[in-house]
Short mmCIF file of C-alpha atoms in Angstrom, two decimals:
data_model
loop_
_atom_site.label_atom_id
_atom_site.label_comp_id
_atom_site.label_asym_id
_atom_site.label_seq_id
_atom_site.Cartn_x
_atom_site.Cartn_y
_atom_site.Cartn_z
CA MET M 1 0.00 -0.04 0.05
CA ALA M 2 2.85 2.34 0.89
CA ALA M 3 4.59 1.61 -2.35
CA ARG M 4 1.38 2.23 -4.34
CA SER M 5 0.87 5.59 -2.59
CA LEU M 6 4.48 6.47 -3.34
CA GLY M 7 4.06 5.55 -6.96
CA LYS M 8 0.96 7.71 -7.27
CA ALA M 9 2.70 10.56 -5.57
CA PHE M 10 5.62 10.20 -7.99
CA VAL M 11 3.50 10.23 -11.03
CA ALA M 12 1.44 13.08 -9.90
CA VAL M 13 4.50 15.25 -9.25
CA SER M 14 6.06 14.07 -12.49
CA LEU M 15 2.96 14.87 -14.46
CA SER M 16 2.44 18.25 -12.72
CA VAL M 17 6.03 19.17 -13.82
CA THR M 18 5.58 17.79 -17.32
CA LEU M 19 2.22 19.43 -18.02
CA ALA M 20 3.34 22.70 -16.68
CA SER M 21 6.41 22.65 -18.94
CA VAL M 22 4.48 22.52 -22.29
CA ALA M 23 5.40 26.14 -23.12
CA VAL M 24 9.15 26.05 -21.96
CA GLY M 25 11.73 27.21 -24.46
CA SER M 26 14.35 25.17 -26.11
CA SER M 27 16.67 24.61 -23.16
CA GLY M 28 16.39 22.51 -19.95
CA CYS M 29 14.64 19.69 -21.70
CA ARG M 30 14.52 16.53 -19.76
CA SER M 31 12.14 13.55 -19.47
CA ILE M 32 10.49 12.20 -16.40
CA PRO M 33 12.97 10.24 -14.38
CA ALA M 34 12.05 6.52 -14.13
CA ARG M 35 11.44 5.40 -10.58
CA ARG M 36 13.36 2.12 -10.20
CA ASN M 37 10.70 -0.03 -8.44
CA SER M 38 7.52 0.90 -10.25
CA PHE M 39 8.64 1.79 -13.75
CA SER M 40 12.07 0.39 -14.56
CA SER M 41 10.67 -2.66 -16.41
CA ARG M 42 7.82 -0.71 -18.03
CA TRP M 43 9.43 2.09 -20.05
CA PHE M 44 11.49 2.18 -23.20
CA HIS M 45 13.06 4.85 -25.39
CA LEU M 46 11.61 5.46 -28.94
CA ASN M 47 14.49 6.54 -31.12
CA SER M 48 12.74 7.30 -34.41
CA ASN M 49 14.41 8.99 -37.32
CA ILE M 50 11.25 9.81 -39.25
CA MET M 51 12.74 12.28 -41.63
CA SER M 52 13.66 12.52 -45.28
CA SER M 53 17.21 12.25 -46.40
CA SER M 54 19.11 15.23 -47.82
CA ASN M 55 18.58 13.70 -51.26
CA GLY M 56 14.93 14.61 -51.23
CA ALA M 57 11.74 14.65 -49.12
CA LYS M 58 9.44 11.76 -48.75
CA GLU M 59 5.95 12.43 -50.14
CA ASN M 60 4.36 12.81 -46.74
CA SER M 61 7.24 14.15 -44.64
CA HIS M 62 8.71 17.57 -44.00
CA ASN M 63 5.40 19.34 -44.62
CA LYS M 64 4.65 21.24 -41.39
CA ALA M 65 8.15 22.68 -41.56
CA ARG M 66 7.12 24.50 -44.71
CA THR M 67 3.77 25.90 -43.66
CA SER M 68 2.90 29.60 -43.26
CA PRO M 69 2.50 31.81 -41.41
CA TYR M 70 5.47 30.91 -39.13
CA PRO M 71 4.18 30.12 -35.60
CA GLY M 72 3.63 33.14 -33.37
CA SER M 73 4.17 35.54 -36.35
CA LYS M 74 2.80 36.79 -39.63
CA VAL M 75 6.01 35.82 -41.48
CA GLN M 76 5.27 33.96 -44.70
CA ARG M 77 7.93 31.42 -45.76
CA SER M 78 9.16 31.23 -49.31
CA GLN M 79 7.19 28.45 -51.04
CA VAL M 80 9.23 25.22 -51.40
CA PRO M 81 7.63 22.63 -53.68
CA ASN M 82 8.10 18.89 -52.85
CA GLU M 83 10.56 18.32 -55.66
CA LYS M 84 12.75 21.19 -54.49
CA VAL M 85 13.02 20.20 -50.70
CA GLY M 86 16.30 18.09 -51.02
CA TRP M 87 19.47 20.02 -50.89
CA LEU M 88 20.98 17.93 -53.65
CA VAL M 89 18.35 19.38 -56.03
CA GLU M 90 19.83 22.47 -57.64
CA TRP M 91 17.82 25.62 -57.16
CA GLN M 92 19.77 28.76 -57.86
CA ASP M 93 16.74 31.08 -57.38
CA TYR M 94 16.05 29.74 -53.93
CA ASN M 95 15.50 32.87 -51.82
CA PRO M 96 14.25 32.01 -48.25
CA VAL M 97 12.93 34.63 -45.84
CA GLU M 98 15.13 35.48 -42.87
CA TYR M 99 13.51 35.35 -39.49
CA THR M 100 14.49 35.06 -35.83
CA ALA M 101 11.92 35.75 -33.17
CA LEU M 102 12.56 38.84 -30.89
CA SER M 103 12.28 36.48 -27.93
CA VAL M 104 15.32 34.62 -29.15
CA LEU M 105 17.21 37.75 -30.23
CA ALA M 106 16.71 39.12 -26.71
CA GLY M 107 19.39 36.70 -25.57
CA PRO M 108 17.70 34.33 -22.97
CA ARG M 109 20.13 31.85 -21.43
CA TRP M 110 18.67 28.98 -23.49
CA ALA M 111 19.43 30.69 -26.72
CA ASP M 112 22.62 31.00 -28.88
CA PRO M 113 23.89 34.41 -29.92
CA GLN M 114 23.69 35.36 -33.53
CA ILE M 115 26.24 33.73 -35.80
CA SER M 116 27.68 37.12 -36.66
CA GLU M 117 28.76 37.93 -33.10
CA SER M 118 32.53 37.85 -32.77
CA ASN M 119 32.61 36.07 -29.33
CA PHE M 120 30.41 33.22 -30.66
CA SER M 121 32.24 30.20 -32.17
CA PRO M 122 29.95 27.17 -31.95
CA LYS M 123 31.34 23.64 -32.38
CA PHE M 124 28.88 22.01 -34.71
CA ASN M 125 28.44 18.24 -34.98
CA GLU M 126 30.00 17.72 -31.51
CA LYS M 127 29.39 18.40 -27.78
CA ASP M 128 29.95 22.14 -27.42
CA GLY M 129 30.54 22.71 -23.66
CA HIS M 130 27.15 22.15 -22.00
CA VAL M 131 25.32 22.26 -25.37
CA GLU M 132 24.80 19.05 -27.42
CA ARG M 133 25.24 20.02 -31.09
CA LYS M 134 25.39 16.49 -32.42
CA SER M 135 22.41 15.32 -34.43
CA GLN M 136 20.70 12.03 -33.80
CA ASN M 137 20.61 11.60 -37.59
CA GLY M 138 24.31 11.84 -38.13
CA LEU M 139 26.43 14.68 -39.42
CA TYR M 140 24.90 17.74 -40.86
CA GLU M 141 26.48 20.26 -43.34
CA ILE M 142 27.65 23.80 -42.42
CA GLU M 143 27.22 26.37 -45.18
CA ASN M 144 28.49 29.99 -44.71
CA GLY M 145 29.05 29.29 -40.99
CA ARG M 146 25.39 28.11 -40.57
CA PRO M 147 24.20 24.49 -40.02
CA ARG M 148 21.93 23.19 -42.72
CA ASN M 149 18.62 21.37 -41.95
CA PRO M 150 19.31 17.71 -42.91
CA ALA M 151 15.71 17.22 -43.94
CA GLY M 152 15.90 19.86 -46.57
CA ARG M 153 14.72 23.41 -47.47
CA THR M 154 11.96 25.04 -45.31
CA GLY M 155 11.60 28.43 -47.05
CA LEU M 156 13.07 30.30 -43.99
CA VAL M 157 16.50 30.83 -42.62
CA GLY M 158 17.54 32.07 -39.21
CA ARG M 159 16.26 30.32 -36.01
CA GLY M 160 12.62 31.31 -35.83
CA LEU M 161 11.50 30.50 -32.34
CA LEU M 162 14.34 28.05 -31.66
CA GLY M 163 17.15 28.86 -29.40
CA ARG M 164 19.93 26.73 -30.92
CA TRP M 165 21.59 26.93 -34.27
CA GLY M 166 21.34 23.33 -35.63
CA PRO M 167 19.60 20.59 -33.65
CA ASN M 168 17.47 21.54 -30.66
CA HIS M 169 17.16 18.45 -28.42
CA ALA M 170 14.31 17.52 -26.15
CA ALA M 171 12.28 14.53 -24.86
CA ASP M 172 8.73 13.48 -25.09
CA PRO M 173 7.33 11.47 -22.19
CA ILE M 174 4.46 9.29 -23.33
CA ILE M 175 2.43 7.99 -20.32
CA THR M 176 0.17 4.92 -21.06
CA ARG M 177 -2.17 2.52 -19.46
CA TRP M 178 -4.57 -0.26 -20.65
CA LYS M 179 -8.20 0.75 -21.07
CA ARG M 180 -10.31 -1.27 -18.53
CA ASP M 181 -13.90 -1.86 -17.74
CA SER M 182 -15.73 -1.20 -14.50
CA SER M 183 -14.43 -4.60 -13.27
CA GLY M 184 -10.83 -3.83 -14.06
CA ASN M 185 -10.55 -6.10 -17.03
CA LYS M 186 -8.71 -4.99 -20.18
CA ILE M 187 -10.99 -3.89 -23.03
CA THR M 188 -10.19 -5.33 -26.43
CA HIS M 189 -11.17 -3.79 -29.77
CA PRO M 190 -14.11 -5.74 -31.44
CA VAL M 191 -12.43 -5.68 -34.84
CA SER M 192 -8.61 -6.04 -34.21
CA GLY M 193 -9.05 -8.15 -31.07
CA LYS M 194 -6.15 -6.32 -29.48
CA CYS M 195 -6.27 -4.51 -26.13
CA ILE M 196 -6.84 -0.77 -26.29
CA LEU M 197 -4.06 1.40 -25.04
CA GLN M 198 -4.64 4.90 -23.54
CA PHE M 199 -2.17 7.82 -23.22
CA VAL M 200 -2.32 11.12 -21.36
CA ALA M 201 -3.01 13.82 -24.00
CA ILE M 202 -3.44 17.56 -23.82
CA LYS M 203 -5.52 19.62 -26.20
CA ARG M 204 -3.43 22.58 -27.32
CA LYS M 205 -5.02 26.03 -27.05
CA ASP M 206 -3.16 27.31 -30.13
CA CYS M 207 -4.47 24.78 -32.69
CA GLY M 208 -6.95 22.62 -30.93
CA GLU M 209 -5.07 19.47 -31.73
CA TRP M 210 -4.33 16.57 -29.20
CA ALA M 211 -0.74 16.24 -28.33
CA ILE M 212 1.71 14.40 -26.06
CA PRO M 213 1.96 16.37 -22.90
CA GLY M 214 5.26 17.81 -21.79
CA ILE M 215 8.14 19.14 -23.63
CA TYR M 216 7.59 18.61 -27.25
CA LYS M 217 10.59 19.65 -29.29
CA GLY M 218 10.64 16.77 -31.71
CA TYR M 219 12.06 16.63 -35.06
CA VAL M 220 10.63 15.02 -37.38
CA ASP M 221 8.43 17.67 -38.86
CA ASP M 222 7.84 20.70 -36.61
CA PRO M 223 6.31 23.97 -37.84
CA ARG M 224 9.11 25.85 -36.02
CA ASN M 225 11.89 24.37 -38.06
CA THR M 226 14.02 26.42 -40.39
CA ASP M 227 16.91 25.90 -42.72
CA ASN M 228 19.39 26.47 -39.88
CA ALA M 229 17.48 25.28 -36.72
CA TRP M 230 15.43 22.18 -36.21
CA MET M 231 13.87 20.07 -33.47
CA GLU M 232 15.01 16.47 -32.59
CA THR M 233 13.42 14.44 -29.88
CA GLU M 234 13.64 11.21 -28.00
CA ALA M 235 10.22 9.81 -27.08
CA VAL M 236 10.12 7.79 -23.83
CA ASN M 237 7.15 5.66 -22.89
CA TYR M 238 6.14 5.30 -19.24
CA HIS M 239 3.55 2.43 -18.99
CA ASP M 240 1.35 1.52 -15.97
CA GLU M 241 0.77 -2.16 -16.67
CA THR M 242 -1.52 -2.83 -13.78
CA GLY M 243 -3.40 0.47 -13.77
CA GLU M 244 -2.87 0.79 -9.98
CA ILE M 245 -0.31 3.60 -10.04
CA MET M 246 -2.26 6.06 -12.12
CA ASP M 247 -5.89 4.95 -11.60
CA ASN M 248 -6.92 7.94 -9.42
CA LEU M 249 -4.38 10.41 -10.85
CA ALA M 250 -5.81 13.93 -11.12
CA LEU M 251 -4.75 15.53 -14.35
CA GLU M 252 -4.13 19.28 -14.56
CA ALA M 253 -3.34 21.23 -17.79
CA GLY M 254 -0.41 23.57 -18.18
CA ASP M 255 -0.50 27.01 -19.65
CA ASP M 256 -0.65 25.74 -23.24
CA ALA M 257 -3.25 23.12 -22.61
CA GLY M 258 -7.01 23.62 -22.73
CA LYS M 259 -7.79 20.16 -21.63
CA VAL M 260 -5.96 17.01 -20.44
CA LYS M 261 -7.35 13.49 -20.28
CA TRP M 262 -6.70 9.90 -21.11
CA VAL M 263 -7.21 9.26 -24.78
CA ASP M 264 -7.73 5.92 -26.63
CA ILE M 265 -4.95 5.18 -29.07
CA SER M 266 -5.87 4.43 -32.67
CA ASP M 267 -5.09 5.60 -36.16
CA LYS M 268 -8.11 7.88 -35.95
CA LEU M 269 -6.34 10.30 -33.65
CA LYS M 270 -5.53 13.76 -35.06
CA LEU M 271 -2.23 14.67 -33.34
CA TYR M 272 0.05 17.72 -33.34
CA ALA M 273 3.28 17.72 -35.42
CA SER M 274 4.96 14.42 -35.45
CA HIS M 275 3.25 12.93 -32.22
CA ALA M 276 1.10 10.44 -34.29
CA GLN M 277 4.24 8.57 -35.34
CA PHE M 278 5.47 8.27 -31.65
CA ILE M 279 2.04 7.06 -30.52
CA TYR M 280 1.98 4.49 -33.34
CA LEU M 281 5.43 3.24 -32.23
CA VAL M 282 4.16 2.85 -28.67
CA ALA M 283 1.09 0.90 -29.79
CA GLU M 284 3.30 -1.33 -31.96
CA LYS M 285 5.74 -2.06 -29.16
CA ARG M 286 2.94 -2.90 -26.75
CA ASP M 287 1.13 -4.96 -29.34
CA ALA M 288 -1.97 -2.81 -28.79
CA HIS M 289 -4.92 -1.92 -31.00
CA TRP M 290 -4.10 0.60 -33.72
CA CYS M 291 -6.39 0.29 -36.62
CA GLU M 292 -9.51 -1.59 -37.76
CA ASP M 293 -8.06 -2.81 -41.13
CA SER M 294 -6.37 -6.11 -41.66
CA ALA M 295 -2.87 -6.55 -40.35
CA THR M 296 -1.42 -6.16 -43.84
CA ASP M 297 -3.03 -2.77 -44.26
CA CYS M 298 -2.26 -1.41 -40.76
CA HIS M 299 0.51 1.03 -41.26
CA GLY M 300 1.78 3.90 -39.18
CA PRO M 301 1.25 7.52 -40.01
#
């Protein structure tokens, strides 16, 4: 009983911190620490490189990183057609818009200085003091002193809302449990026959889409990405197998969240940025219900 109470207290504190951090900037990103006794055997990392190569963009990738207006502004990106996304495609007339938000230019501690500043000499593609400038996707190119987005052109140069030149690292905690009936039995989907998994989701105030709560800074395809700054994330799943630790957990939304609740996982979910891919990976790892089609037609987003 004491262990269960401690587990609930841990999750409540962790979720409170996580949900309150939705709007935090690019620095200080950390995932919820796993408590050895309750969670050590129930969580795993999701390292997913869901991005196009520099040779060209996949048909359904790197789309939100080309949308306008740029988040939090009226700035319109230069339009980049699908066939011109890849850096290896020659485009002499490419003329991206330059934009870095005033909140970044103000020089908060989580942001880099401008490249042009004489006292700023970043070490790209390696650990640079306390700043990790390595990419999870391998080496990225530097052009005219600026790192180049490995996924391709975005129609905008500078950093936008992102603090770091190059990769901006973060973690996405995905908290899950099995959907159960009033008797505590797992509920299976009538078509797929698999148990239904639920995750804690927030409904963002800015766009009304459901999202993974916490510090979302994830590349693959983030609307804040630019040619010179992009998000990379490591999604971590914390799963309550028995439902005892989080059964009476009170969920409270942070500043960016209009609502927060347990949401059934399926391919019908409309999720923010690249969160759908992370949720699919969790469902696949847990062998949970994802879609109603036959197994051969059940693919991730």
